[in-house]
PDB file of C-alpha atoms in Angstrom:
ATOM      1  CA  UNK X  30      35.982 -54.432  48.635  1.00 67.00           C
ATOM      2  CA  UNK X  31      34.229 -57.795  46.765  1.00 74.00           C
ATOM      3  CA  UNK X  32      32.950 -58.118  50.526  1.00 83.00           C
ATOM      4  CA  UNK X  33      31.318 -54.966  50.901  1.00 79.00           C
ATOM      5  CA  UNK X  34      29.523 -55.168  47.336  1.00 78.00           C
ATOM      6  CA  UNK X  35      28.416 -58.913  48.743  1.00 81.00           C
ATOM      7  CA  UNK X  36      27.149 -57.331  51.853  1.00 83.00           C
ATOM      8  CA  UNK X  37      25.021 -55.170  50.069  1.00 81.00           C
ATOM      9  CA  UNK X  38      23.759 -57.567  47.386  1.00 81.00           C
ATOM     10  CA  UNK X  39      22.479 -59.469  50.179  1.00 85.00           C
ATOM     11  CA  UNK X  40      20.766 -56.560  51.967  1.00 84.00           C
ATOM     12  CA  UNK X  41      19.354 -55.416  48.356  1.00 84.00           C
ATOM     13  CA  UNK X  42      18.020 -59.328  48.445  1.00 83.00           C
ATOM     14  CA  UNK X  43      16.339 -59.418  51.499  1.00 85.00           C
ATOM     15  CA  UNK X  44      14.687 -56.303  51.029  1.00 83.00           C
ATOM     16  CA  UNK X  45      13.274 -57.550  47.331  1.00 81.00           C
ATOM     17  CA  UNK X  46      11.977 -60.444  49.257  1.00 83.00           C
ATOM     18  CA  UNK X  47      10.479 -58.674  52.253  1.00 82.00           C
ATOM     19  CA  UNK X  48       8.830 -55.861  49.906  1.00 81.00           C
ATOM     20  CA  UNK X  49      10.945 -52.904  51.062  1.00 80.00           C
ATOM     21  CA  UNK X  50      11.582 -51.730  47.165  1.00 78.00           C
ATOM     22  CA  UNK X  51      13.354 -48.627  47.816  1.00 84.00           C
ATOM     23  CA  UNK X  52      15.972 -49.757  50.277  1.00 81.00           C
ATOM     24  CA  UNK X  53      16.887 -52.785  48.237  1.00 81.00           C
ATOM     25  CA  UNK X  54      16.938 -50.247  45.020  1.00 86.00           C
ATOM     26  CA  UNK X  55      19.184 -48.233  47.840  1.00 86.00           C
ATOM     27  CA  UNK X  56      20.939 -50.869  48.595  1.00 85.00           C
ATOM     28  CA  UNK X  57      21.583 -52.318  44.813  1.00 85.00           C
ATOM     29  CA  UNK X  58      22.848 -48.997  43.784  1.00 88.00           C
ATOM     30  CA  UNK X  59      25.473 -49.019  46.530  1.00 87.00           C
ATOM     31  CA  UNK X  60      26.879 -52.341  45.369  1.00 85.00           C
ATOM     32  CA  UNK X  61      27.273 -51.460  41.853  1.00 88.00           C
ATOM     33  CA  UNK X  62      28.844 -48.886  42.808  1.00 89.00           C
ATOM     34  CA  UNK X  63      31.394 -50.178  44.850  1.00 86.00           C
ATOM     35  CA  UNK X  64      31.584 -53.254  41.580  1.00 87.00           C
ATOM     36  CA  UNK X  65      32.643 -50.573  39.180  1.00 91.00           C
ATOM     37  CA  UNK X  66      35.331 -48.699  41.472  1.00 90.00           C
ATOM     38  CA  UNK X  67      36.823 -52.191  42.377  1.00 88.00           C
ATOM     39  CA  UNK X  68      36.971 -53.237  38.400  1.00 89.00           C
ATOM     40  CA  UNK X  69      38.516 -49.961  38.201  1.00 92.00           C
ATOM     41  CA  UNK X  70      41.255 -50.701  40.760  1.00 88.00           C
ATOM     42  CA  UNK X  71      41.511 -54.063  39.396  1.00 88.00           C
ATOM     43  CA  UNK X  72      42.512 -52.816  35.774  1.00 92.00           C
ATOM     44  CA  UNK X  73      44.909 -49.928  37.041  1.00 92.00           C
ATOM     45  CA  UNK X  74      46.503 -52.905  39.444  1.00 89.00           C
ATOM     46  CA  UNK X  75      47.051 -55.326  36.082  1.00 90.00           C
ATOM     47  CA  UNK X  76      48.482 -52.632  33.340  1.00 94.00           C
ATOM     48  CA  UNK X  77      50.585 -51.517  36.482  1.00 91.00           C
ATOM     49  CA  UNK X  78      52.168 -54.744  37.155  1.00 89.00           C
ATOM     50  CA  UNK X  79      52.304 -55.656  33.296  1.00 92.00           C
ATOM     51  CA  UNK X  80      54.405 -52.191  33.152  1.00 92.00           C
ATOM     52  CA  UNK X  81      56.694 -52.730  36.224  1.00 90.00           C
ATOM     53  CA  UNK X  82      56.941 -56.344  34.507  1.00 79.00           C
ATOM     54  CA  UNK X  83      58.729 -55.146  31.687  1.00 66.00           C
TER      55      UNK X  83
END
């Protein structure tokens, strides 16, 4: 998932540099997207292995 939210940070990038504002606003919102589900996962994965821990 970190791979697909670098994929598109780099798209959003070259699009800011090439002038194409609404695909790399596009392209941004995509990857932040993707960032917040995979904190998400990331939090249910810890407090589930600190439970099965214990």
């Amino acid at each position: 998932m970190l791979r697909w939210i670098l994929i598109f940070l780099v798209i959003a990038l070259v699009a800011a540099v090439l002038g194409f504002g609404g695909i790399a606003a596009g392209a941004a919102g995509i990857a932040k997207i993707i960032f917040y589900i995979f904190l998400v996962l990331l939090v249910i994965s810890v407090i589930a292995r600190l439970a099965r821990g214990r």
